[in-house]
Structures are given as structure tokens and as C-alpha cells.
mmCIF file of C-alpha atoms and ligand atoms in Angstrom:
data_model
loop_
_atom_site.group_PDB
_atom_site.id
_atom_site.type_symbol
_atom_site.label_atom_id
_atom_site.label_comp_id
_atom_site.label_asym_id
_atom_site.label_seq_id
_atom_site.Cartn_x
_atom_site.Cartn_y
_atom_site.Cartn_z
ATOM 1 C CA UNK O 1 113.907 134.296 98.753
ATOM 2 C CA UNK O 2 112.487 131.847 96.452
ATOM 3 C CA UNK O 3 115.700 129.681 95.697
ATOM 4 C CA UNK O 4 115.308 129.524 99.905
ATOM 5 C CA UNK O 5 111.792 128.397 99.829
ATOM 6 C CA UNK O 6 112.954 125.929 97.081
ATOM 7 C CA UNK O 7 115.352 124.422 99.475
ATOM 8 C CA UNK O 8 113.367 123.991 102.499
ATOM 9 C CA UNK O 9 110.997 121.748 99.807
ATOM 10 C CA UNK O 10 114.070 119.778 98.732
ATOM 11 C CA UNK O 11 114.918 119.455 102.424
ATOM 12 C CA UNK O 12 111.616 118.429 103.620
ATOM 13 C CA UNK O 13 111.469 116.597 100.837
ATOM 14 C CA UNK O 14 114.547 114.361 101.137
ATOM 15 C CA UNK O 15 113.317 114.299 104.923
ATOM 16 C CA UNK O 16 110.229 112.589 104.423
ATOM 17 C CA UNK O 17 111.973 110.069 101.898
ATOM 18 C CA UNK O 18 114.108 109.366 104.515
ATOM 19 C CA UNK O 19 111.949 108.961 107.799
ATOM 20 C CA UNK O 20 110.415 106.344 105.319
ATOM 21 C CA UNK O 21 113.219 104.486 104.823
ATOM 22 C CA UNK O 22 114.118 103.843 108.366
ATOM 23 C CA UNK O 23 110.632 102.661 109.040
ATOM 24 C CA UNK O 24 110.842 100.281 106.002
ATOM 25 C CA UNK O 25 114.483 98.997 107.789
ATOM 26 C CA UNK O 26 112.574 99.062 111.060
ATOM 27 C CA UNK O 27 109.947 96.679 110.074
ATOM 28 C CA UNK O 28 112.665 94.462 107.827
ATOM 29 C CA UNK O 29 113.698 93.752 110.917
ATOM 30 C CA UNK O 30 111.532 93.529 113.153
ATOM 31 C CA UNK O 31 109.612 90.995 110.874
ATOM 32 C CA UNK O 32 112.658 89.106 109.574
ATOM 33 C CA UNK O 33 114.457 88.637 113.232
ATOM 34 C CA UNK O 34 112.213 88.756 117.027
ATOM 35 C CA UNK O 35 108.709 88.594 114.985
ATOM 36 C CA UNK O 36 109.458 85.656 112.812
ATOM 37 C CA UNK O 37 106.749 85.743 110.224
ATOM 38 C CA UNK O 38 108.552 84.095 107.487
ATOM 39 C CA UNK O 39 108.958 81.236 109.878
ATOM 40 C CA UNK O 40 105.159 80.729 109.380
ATOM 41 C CA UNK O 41 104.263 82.268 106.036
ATOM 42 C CA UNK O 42 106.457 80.787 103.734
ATOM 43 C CA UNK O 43 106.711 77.882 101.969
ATOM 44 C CA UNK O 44 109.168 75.121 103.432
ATOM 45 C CA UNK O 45 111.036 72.904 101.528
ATOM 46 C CA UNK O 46 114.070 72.154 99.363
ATOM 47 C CA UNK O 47 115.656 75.900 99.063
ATOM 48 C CA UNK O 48 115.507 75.232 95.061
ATOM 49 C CA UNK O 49 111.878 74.896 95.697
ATOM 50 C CA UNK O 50 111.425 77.722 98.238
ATOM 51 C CA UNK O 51 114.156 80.269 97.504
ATOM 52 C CA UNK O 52 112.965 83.873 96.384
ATOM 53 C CA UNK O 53 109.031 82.152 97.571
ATOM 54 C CA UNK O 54 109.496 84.062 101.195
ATOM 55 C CA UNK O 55 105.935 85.951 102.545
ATOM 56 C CA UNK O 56 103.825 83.992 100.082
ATOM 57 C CA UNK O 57 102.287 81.136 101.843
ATOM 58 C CA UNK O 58 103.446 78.358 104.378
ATOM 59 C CA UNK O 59 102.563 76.104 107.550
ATOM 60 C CA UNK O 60 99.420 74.728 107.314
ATOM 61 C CA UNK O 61 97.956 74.169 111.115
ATOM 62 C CA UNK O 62 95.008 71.059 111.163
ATOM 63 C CA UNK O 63 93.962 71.826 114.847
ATOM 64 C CA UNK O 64 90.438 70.744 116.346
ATOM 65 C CA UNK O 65 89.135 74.253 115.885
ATOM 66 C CA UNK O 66 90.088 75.153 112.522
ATOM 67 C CA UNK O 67 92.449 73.888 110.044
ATOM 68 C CA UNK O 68 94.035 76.888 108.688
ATOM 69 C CA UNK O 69 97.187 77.909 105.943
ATOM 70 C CA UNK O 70 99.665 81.333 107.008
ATOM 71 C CA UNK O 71 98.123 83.316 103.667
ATOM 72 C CA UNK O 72 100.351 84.835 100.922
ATOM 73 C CA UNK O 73 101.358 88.275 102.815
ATOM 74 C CA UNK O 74 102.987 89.547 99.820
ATOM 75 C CA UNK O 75 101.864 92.462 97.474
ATOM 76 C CA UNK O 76 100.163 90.415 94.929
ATOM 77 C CA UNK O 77 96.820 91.632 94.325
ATOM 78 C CA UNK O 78 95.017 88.493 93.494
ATOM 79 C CA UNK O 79 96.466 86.357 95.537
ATOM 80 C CA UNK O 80 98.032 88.354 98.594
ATOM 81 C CA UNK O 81 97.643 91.776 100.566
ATOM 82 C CA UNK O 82 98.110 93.592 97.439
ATOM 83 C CA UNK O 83 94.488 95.017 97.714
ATOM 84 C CA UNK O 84 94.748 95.325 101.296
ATOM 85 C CA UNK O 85 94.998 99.581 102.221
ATOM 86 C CA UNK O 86 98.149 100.196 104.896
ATOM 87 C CA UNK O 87 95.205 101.063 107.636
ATOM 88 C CA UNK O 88 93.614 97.528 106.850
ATOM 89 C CA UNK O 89 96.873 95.672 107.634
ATOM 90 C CA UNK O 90 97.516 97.279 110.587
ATOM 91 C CA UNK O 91 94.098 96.663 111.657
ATOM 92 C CA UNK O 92 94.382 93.048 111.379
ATOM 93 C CA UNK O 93 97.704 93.336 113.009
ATOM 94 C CA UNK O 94 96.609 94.787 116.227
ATOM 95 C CA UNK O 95 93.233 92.781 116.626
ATOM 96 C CA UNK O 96 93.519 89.958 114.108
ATOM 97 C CA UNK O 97 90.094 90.563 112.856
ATOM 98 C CA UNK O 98 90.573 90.973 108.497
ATOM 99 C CA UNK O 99 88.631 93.849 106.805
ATOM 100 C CA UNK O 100 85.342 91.073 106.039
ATOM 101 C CA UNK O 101 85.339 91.003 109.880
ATOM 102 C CA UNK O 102 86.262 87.360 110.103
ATOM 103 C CA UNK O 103 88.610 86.715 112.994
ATOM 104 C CA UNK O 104 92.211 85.105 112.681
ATOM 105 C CA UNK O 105 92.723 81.569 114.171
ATOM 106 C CA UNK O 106 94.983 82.187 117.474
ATOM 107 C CA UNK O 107 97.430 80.529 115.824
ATOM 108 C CA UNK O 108 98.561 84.241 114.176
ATOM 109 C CA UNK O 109 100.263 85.722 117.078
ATOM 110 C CA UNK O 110 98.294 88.858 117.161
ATOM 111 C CA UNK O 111 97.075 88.203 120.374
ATOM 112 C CA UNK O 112 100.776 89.781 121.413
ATOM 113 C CA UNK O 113 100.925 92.463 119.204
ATOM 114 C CA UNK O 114 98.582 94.958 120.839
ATOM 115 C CA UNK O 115 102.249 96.388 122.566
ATOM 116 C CA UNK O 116 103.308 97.403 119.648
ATOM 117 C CA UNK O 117 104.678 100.788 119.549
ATOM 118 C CA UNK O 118 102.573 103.116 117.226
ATOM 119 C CA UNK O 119 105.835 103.274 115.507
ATOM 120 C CA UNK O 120 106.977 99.816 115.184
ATOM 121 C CA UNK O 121 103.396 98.953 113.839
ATOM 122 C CA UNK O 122 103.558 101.102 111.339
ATOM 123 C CA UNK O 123 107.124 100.246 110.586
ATOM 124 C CA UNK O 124 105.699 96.602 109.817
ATOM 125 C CA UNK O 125 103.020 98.004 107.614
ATOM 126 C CA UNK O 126 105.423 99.876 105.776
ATOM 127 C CA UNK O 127 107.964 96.824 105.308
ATOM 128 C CA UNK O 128 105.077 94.324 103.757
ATOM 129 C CA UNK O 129 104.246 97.374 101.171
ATOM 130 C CA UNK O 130 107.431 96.530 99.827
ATOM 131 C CA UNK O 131 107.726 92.513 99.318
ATOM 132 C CA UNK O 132 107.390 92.091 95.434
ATOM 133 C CA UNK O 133 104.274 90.198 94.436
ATOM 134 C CA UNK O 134 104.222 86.341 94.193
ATOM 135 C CA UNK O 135 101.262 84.991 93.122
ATOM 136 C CA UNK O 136 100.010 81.920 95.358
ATOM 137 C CA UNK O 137 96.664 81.124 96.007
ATOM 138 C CA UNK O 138 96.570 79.061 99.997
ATOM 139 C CA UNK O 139 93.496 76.928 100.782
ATOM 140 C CA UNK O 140 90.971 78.848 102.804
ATOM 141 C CA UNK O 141 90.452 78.821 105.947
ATOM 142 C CA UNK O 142 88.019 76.809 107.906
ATOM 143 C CA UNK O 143 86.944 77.442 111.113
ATOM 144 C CA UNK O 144 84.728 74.586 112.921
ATOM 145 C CA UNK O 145 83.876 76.518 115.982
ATOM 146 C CA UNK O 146 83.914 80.518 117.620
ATOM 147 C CA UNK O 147 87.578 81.135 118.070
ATOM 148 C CA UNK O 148 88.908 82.179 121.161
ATOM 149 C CA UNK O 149 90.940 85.359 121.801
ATOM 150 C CA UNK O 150 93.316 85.447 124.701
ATOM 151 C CA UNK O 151 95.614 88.533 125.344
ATOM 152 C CA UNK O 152 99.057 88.161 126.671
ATOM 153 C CA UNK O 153 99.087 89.832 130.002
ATOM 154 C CA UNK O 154 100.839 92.874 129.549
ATOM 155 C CA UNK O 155 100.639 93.295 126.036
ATOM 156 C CA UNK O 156 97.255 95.147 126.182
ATOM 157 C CA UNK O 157 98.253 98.885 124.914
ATOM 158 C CA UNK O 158 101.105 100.216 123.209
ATOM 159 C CA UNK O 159 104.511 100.143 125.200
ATOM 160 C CA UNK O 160 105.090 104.078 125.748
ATOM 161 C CA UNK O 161 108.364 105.065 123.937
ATOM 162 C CA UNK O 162 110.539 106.054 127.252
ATOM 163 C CA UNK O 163 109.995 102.925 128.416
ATOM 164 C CA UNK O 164 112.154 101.001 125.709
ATOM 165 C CA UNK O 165 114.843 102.885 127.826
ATOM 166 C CA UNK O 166 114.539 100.479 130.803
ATOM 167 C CA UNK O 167 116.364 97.432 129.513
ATOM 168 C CA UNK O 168 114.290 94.614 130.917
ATOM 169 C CA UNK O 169 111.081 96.385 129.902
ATOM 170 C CA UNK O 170 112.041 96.761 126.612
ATOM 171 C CA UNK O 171 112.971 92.985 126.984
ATOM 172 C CA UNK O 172 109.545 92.101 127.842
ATOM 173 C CA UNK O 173 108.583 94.060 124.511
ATOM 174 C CA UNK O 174 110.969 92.162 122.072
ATOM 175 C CA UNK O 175 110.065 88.710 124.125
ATOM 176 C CA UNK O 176 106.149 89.558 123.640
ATOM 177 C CA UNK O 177 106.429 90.669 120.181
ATOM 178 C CA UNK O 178 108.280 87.237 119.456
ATOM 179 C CA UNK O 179 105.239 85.361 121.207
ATOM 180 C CA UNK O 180 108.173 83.461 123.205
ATOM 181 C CA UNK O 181 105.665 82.478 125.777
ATOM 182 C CA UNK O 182 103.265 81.257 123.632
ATOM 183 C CA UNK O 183 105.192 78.016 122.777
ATOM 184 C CA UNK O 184 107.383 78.278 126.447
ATOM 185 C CA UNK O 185 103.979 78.269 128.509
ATOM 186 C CA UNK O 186 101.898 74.782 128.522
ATOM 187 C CA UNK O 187 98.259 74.530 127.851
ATOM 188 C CA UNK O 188 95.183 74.462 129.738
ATOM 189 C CA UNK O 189 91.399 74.132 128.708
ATOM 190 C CA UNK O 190 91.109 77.717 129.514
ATOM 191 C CA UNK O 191 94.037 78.406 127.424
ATOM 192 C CA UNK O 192 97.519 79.090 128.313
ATOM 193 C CA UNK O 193 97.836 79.217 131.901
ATOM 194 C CA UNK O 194 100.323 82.663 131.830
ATOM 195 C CA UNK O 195 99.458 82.968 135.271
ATOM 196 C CA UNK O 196 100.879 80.053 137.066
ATOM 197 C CA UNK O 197 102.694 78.180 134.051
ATOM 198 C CA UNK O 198 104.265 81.480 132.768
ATOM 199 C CA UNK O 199 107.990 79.614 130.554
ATOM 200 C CA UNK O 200 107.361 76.837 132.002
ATOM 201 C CA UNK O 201 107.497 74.752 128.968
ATOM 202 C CA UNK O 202 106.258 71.072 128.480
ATOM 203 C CA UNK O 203 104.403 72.440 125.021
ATOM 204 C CA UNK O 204 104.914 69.589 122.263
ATOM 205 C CA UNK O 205 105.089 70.471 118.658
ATOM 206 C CA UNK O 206 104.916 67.821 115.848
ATOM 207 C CA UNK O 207 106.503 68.335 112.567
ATOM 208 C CA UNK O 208 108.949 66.523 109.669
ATOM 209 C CA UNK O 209 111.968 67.216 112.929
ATOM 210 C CA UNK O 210 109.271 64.855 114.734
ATOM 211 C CA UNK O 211 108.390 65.964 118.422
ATOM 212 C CA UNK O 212 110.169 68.592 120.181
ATOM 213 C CA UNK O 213 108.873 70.043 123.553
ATOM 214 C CA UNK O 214 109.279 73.554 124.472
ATOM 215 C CA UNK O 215 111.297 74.137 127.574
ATOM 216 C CA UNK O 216 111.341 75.538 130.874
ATOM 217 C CA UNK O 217 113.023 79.471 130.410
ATOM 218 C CA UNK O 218 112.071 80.500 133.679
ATOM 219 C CA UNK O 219 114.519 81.888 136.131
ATOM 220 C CA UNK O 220 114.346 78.186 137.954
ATOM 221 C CA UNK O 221 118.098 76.831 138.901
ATOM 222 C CA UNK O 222 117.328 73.540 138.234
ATOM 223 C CA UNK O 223 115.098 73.134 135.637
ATOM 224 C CA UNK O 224 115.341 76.797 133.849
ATOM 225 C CA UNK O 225 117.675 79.065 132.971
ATOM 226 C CA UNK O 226 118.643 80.639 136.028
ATOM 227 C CA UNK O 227 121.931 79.229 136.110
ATOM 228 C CA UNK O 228 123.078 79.383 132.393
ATOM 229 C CA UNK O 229 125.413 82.449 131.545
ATOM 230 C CA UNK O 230 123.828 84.889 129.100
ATOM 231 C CA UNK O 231 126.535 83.756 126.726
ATOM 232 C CA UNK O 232 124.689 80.520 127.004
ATOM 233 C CA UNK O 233 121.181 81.411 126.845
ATOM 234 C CA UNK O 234 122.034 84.145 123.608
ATOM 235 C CA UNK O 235 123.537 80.893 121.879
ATOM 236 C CA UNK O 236 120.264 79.008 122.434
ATOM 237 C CA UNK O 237 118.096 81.940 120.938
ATOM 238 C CA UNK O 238 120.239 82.409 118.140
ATOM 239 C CA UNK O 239 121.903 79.189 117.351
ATOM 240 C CA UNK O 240 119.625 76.786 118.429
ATOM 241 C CA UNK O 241 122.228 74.727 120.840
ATOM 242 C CA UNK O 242 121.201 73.635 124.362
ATOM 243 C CA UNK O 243 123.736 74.962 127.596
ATOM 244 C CA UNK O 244 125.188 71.003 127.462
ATOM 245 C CA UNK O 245 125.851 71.542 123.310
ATOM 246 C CA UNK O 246 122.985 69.889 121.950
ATOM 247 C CA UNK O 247 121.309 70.399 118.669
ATOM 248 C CA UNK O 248 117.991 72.129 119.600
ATOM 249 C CA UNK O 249 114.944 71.251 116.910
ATOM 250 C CA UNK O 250 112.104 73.554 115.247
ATOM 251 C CA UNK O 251 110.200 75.552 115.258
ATOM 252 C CA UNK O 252 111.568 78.098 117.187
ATOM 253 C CA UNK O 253 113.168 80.146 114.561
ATOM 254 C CA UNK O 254 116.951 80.434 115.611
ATOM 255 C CA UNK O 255 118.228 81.111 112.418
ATOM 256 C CA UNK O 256 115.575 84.666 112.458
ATOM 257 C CA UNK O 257 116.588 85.253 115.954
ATOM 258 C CA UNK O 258 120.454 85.030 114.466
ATOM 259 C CA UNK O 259 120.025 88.267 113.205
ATOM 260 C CA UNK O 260 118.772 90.676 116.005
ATOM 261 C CA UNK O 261 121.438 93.139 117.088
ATOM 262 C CA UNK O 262 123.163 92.136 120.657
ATOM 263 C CA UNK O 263 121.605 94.639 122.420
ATOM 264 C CA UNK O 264 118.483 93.501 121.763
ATOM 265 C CA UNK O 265 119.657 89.914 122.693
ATOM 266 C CA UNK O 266 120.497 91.657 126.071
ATOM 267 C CA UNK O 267 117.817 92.835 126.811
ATOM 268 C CA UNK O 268 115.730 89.627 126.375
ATOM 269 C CA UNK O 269 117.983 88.028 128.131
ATOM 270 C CA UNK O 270 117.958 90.412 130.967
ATOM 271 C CA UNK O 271 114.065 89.975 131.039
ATOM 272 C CA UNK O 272 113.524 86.323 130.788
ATOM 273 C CA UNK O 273 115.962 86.419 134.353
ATOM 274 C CA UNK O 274 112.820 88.413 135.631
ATOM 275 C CA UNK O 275 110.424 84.808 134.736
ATOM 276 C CA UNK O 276 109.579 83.589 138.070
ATOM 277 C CA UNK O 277 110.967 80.044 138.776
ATOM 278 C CA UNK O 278 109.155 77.514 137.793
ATOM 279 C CA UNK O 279 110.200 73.837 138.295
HETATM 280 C C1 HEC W 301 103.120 81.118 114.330
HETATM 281 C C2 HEC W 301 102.894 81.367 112.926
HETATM 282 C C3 HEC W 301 102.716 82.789 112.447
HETATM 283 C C4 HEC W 301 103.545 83.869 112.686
HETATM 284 C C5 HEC W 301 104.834 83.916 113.496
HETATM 285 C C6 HEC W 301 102.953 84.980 111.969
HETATM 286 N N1 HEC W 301 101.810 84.593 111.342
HETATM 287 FE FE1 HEC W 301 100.552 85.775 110.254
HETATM 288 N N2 HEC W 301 99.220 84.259 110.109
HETATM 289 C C7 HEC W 301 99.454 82.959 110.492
HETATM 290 C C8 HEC W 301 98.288 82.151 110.158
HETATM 291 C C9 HEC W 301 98.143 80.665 110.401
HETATM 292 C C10 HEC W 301 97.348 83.024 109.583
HETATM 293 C C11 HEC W 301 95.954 82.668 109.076
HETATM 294 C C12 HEC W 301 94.995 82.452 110.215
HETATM 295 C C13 HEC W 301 93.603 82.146 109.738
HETATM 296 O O1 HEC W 301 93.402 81.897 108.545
HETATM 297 O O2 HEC W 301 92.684 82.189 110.584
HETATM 298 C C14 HEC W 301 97.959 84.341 109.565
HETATM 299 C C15 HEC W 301 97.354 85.483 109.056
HETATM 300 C C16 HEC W 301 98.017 86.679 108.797
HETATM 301 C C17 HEC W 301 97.463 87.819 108.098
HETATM 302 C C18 HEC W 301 96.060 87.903 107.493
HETATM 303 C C19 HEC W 301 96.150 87.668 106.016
HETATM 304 C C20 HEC W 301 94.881 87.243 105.339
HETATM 305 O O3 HEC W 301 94.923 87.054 104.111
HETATM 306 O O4 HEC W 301 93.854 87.068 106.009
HETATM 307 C C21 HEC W 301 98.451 88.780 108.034
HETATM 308 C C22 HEC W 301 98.369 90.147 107.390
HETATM 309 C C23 HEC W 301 99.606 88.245 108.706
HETATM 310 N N3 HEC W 301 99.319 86.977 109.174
HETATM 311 C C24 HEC W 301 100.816 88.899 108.822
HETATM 312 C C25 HEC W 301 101.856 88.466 109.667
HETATM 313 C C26 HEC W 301 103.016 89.264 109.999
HETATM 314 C C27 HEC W 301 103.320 90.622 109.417
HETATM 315 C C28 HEC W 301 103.746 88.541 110.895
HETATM 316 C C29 HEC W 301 104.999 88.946 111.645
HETATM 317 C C30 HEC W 301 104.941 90.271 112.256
HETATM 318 C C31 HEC W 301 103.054 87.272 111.100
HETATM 319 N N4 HEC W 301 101.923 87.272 110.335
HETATM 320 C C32 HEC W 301 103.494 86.267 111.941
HETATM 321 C C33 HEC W 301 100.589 82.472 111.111
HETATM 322 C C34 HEC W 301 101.623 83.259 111.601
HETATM 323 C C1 HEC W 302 107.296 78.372 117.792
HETATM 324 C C2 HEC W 302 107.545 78.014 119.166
HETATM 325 C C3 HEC W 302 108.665 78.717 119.890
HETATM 326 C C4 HEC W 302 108.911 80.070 119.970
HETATM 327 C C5 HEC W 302 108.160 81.223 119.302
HETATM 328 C C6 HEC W 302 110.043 80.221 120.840
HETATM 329 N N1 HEC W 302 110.503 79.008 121.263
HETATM 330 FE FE1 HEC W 302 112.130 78.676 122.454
HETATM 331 N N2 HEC W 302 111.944 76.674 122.145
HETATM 332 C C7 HEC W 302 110.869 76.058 121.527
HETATM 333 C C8 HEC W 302 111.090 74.616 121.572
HETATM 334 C C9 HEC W 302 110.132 73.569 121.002
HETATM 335 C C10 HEC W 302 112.321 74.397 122.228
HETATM 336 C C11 HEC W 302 112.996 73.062 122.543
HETATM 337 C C12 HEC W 302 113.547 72.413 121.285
HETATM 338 C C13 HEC W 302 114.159 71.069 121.560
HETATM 339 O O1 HEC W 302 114.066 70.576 122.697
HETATM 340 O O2 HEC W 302 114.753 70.481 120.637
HETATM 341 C C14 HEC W 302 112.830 75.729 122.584
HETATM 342 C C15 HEC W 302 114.025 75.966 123.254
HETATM 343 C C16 HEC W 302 114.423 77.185 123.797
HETATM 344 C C17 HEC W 302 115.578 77.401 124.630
HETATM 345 C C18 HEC W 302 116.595 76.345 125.048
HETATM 346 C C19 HEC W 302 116.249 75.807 126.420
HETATM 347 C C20 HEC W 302 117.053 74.583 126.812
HETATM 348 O O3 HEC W 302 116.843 74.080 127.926
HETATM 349 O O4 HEC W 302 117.835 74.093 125.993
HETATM 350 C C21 HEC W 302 115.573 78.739 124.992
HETATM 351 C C22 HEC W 302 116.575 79.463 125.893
HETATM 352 C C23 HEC W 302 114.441 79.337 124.366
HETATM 353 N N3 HEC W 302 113.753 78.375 123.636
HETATM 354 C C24 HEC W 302 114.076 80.679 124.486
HETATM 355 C C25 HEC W 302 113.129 81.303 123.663
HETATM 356 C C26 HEC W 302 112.955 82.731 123.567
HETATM 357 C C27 HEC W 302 113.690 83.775 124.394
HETATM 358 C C28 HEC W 302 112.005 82.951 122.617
HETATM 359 C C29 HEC W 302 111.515 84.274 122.040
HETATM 360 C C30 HEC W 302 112.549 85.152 121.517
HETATM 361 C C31 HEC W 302 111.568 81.650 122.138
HETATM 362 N N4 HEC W 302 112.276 80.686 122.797
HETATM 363 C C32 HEC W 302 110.595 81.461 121.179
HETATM 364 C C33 HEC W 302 109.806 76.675 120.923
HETATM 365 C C34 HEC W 302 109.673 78.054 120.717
#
């Protein structure tokens, strides 16, 4: 009986070892495709300059509430999340508030990452355990007044696991997890105006490209999407080209987007046709 005992361990074992591996590919992709967050915290420049540099540092964002760097997310312990436990991470994930209880600029997306699946946040946590350590000390932050913290309607609570089997819900998922609307919806004093304004665009972003202006993605026939195919709209996301074949500019991160599978492209796809029209 022991040799069978023995197995079960090896079994369980190899299991285990496993499971973890599929979350670490889980998060790889989740963070290198929809989520973007090399778009924002690593450094840009020359690739001689930046390659290998990924996860430790990047945009800087000089905005009249705080001026603030994307820190070194990497596992260097002086100068990254290296001291940071797995349940600290998460933490600030989910409520963008770090373990000294100081509260992220908006400007970290967290305020869409409360529908993360229990799974898929984990999966995340488990992926930046594993980016090697660069050491890169960013400026601190600085924070001139009490930052505001705006949830994306519908992103509340955790998406429950049978519905990622409804494709347009699980659409709404990969499109909130991506913050989409937060550079597709314009600005108000109060905020983003999700209600009314929902993909409507009109959001201007300055940067060495010089000014680009998000667009409208709602479902409007003349001034959306509603009448591109979703050949056309997948080709946007993922190659940053416009339905009439021109060059689209940053920030939106095509080339991350390039590498979701089609399915998921589907699926957002299938969900932005759900955006009311907005002209
Ligand atoms: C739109 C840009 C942007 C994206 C996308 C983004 N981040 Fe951030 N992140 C920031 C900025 C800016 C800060 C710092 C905010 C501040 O200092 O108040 C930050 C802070 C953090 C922190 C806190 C670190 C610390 O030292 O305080 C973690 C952890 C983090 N981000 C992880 C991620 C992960 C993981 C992703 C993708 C799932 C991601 N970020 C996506 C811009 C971004
Ligand atoms: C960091 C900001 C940002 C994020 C995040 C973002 N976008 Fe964009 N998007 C833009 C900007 C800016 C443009 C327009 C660029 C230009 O005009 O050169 C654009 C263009 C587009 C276009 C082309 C529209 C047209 O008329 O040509 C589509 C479609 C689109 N985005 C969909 C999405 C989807 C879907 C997501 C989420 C998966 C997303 N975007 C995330 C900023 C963003």
C-alpha cells in the first residue's frame, strides 16, 4: 500500500505544480494582452534602451491632482514589489489602496478591476511573482489634493464564473478589465460621464505621437462602429488601422491587444455592438 500512497503524493504533487502553471500563463496573458500594464509601466524609448527593461518603471502622468510615475512592478526588493506579500498585491489590485494605506492616483486602472474573477486576480498575482528583478528607483509620487475614486458601473464584484459562458458578458469583462471606456468615454467635472457619454469618445491624449482623440465605439451608424464589420473593428483593436485604412496613434496599446486569442476578440466585439449609440 505504501508505493500507492507514494503515488497519490507524486500525483498531487505534479497537480499542484501544474494548476500553478496555468495560473502563471493565465495572468501572462491577461497582463501582457486586454490589461496592458506594460503599456504604462515600462520604460519607453529606443528598444536598445528599453529592451529586457519591461515591468520596471514608465509613463510619468503631470495632471492637476498629482503628478505621478507607473512604479517598478517587478520583483526587485529595493526598488519594486519584491517585498510586497501575494495578499498585498492583490489588495492594491482590487482597491488601489498600497499596504501604507495611501491611495493610487485614478490614473492606475483599478477602479475596473473589482470584476475580476477570484481566479484571474490571483492569476495576475501569480504572473508578477515571476518577472525577474530590475532594479529602478521612479520618483515618488505626489499627490496635491484627496483623490477621487470612481467605479466603473458594472465592475463592482467579481464576474461569477458561468457567466464568462455568455459571450457578450464575458465581453463586457475583457472590455472592463482593459479600461476601454476609460479613454473611449469623455470627461466631466464629476468624472467620466459613463452614464450618458458611455464610448462616446472626444478624450484627447498628448504625447511624443502629439494629440490623438479617442473615438466614438458606440453602436452609432454614423459616427460609431455600428456599421464596421467585425473584421474591421478586430483590425482596429489589434492593428491599430481605422475602417478607411488609416494609421491609428497611441496610446491605446494595439500591439498588446495583437496578442489576445480570437475568441476573446469576439467576444469584445460582440459586446461593444451592445454600446448604445451615441452620436
Ligand atoms: C494607464 C496606465 C496603467 C496601466 C494600464 C496599469 N497601471 Fe499600474 N499603475 C499606474 C500608475 C500611474 C501607478 C502609480 C499611481 C500612483 O503613484 O498614485 C500604478 C501603480 C501600480 C501598482 C502599485 C505599485 C506601488 O509601488 O505602489 C501596482 C502593483 C500596479 N500598478 C500594477 C499594475 C498591473 C498588474 C497592471 C495590469 C493588470 C497595471 N498596473 C496597469 C499606471 C498603470
Ligand atoms: C489608453 C487609452 C485607450 C484605451 C485603453 C483604449 N483605447 Fe481605443 N482608442 C484610443 C484612441 C486615442 C484612439 C484614436 C487614435 C487616433 O485617432 O489616432 C482609439 C481608437 C480606437 C478604435 C478605432 C475607432 C475609429 O474610428 O477608427 C477602436 C475600435 C477602439 N479604439 C476600441 C477600443 C477597445 C475595444 C478598447 C479596449 C480593448 C480600447 N479601444 C482601449 C484610446 C484608447
Amino acid at each position: 500500500m505504501r508505493w500507492m500512497l507514494g503515488l497519490v503524493a507524486v500525483v498531487a504533487m505534479t497537480g499542484g505544480a501544474s494548476a500553478e502553471s496555468a495560473s502563471v500563463k493565465r495572468g501572462s496573458y491577461l497582463a501582457n494582452t486586454i490589461m496592458t500594464c506594460a503599456n504604462c509601466h515600462s520604460p519607453k524609448g529606443p528598444p536598445e534602451a528599453t529592451n529586457g527593461k519591461d515591468y520596471s518603471g514608465g509613463l510619468e502622468f503631470d495632471e492637476p491632482p498629482f503628478k505621478v510615475t507607473a512604479p517598478n512592478i517587478t520583483q526587485d526588493k529595493e526598488t519594486g514589489l519584491g517585498k510586497w506579500s501575494a495578499a498585498e498585491i492583490k489588495n492594491v489590485l482590487l482597491t488601489g489602496i498600497r499596504p501604507n494605506g495611501t491611495p493610487l492616483a485614478e490614473i492606475m486602472p483599478t477602479n475596473f478591476y473589482q470584476i475580476l474573477t477570484p481566479s484571474d486576480a490571483n492569476a495576475i498575482v501569480a504572473y508578477l511573482k515571476t518577472l525577474k528583478p530590475i532594479s529602478n528607483k521612479v520618483p515618488n509620487p505626489l499627490y496635491k489634493m484627496a483623490l477621487p475614486h470612481h467605479l466603473f458601473p458594472g465592475s463592482e464584484k467579481p464576474m461569477p464564473a458561468s457567466a464568462m459562458r455568455n459571450k457578450i458578458k464575458r465581453g463586457f469583462y475583457l472590455a472592463t478589465i482593459g479600461h476601454c471606456m476609460e479613454c473611449h468615454t469623455p470627461m466631466t467635472q464629476k468624472g467620466r460621464d459613463f452614464g450618458n457619454g458611455l464610448g462616446s469618445g472626444g478624450f484627447e491624449f498628448k504625447g511624443p505621437w502629439g494629440v490623438s482623440k479617442s473615438r466614438n465605439i458606440t453602436s452609432s451608424k454614423t459616427k460609431g462602429i455600428g456599421e464596421w464589420s467585425d473584421a474591421e473593428i478586430k483590425r482596429a483593436i489589434t492593428q491599430g488601422v481605422s475602417k478607411d485604412g488609416s494609421k491609428l496613434k497611441p496610446p491605446m496599446g494595439y500591439g498588446y491587444y495583437a496578442g489576445m486569442t480570437n475568441s476573446d476578440l469576439d467576444a469584445i466585439v460582440a459586446y461593444l455592438r451592445t454600446v448604445p449609440a451615441k452620436d
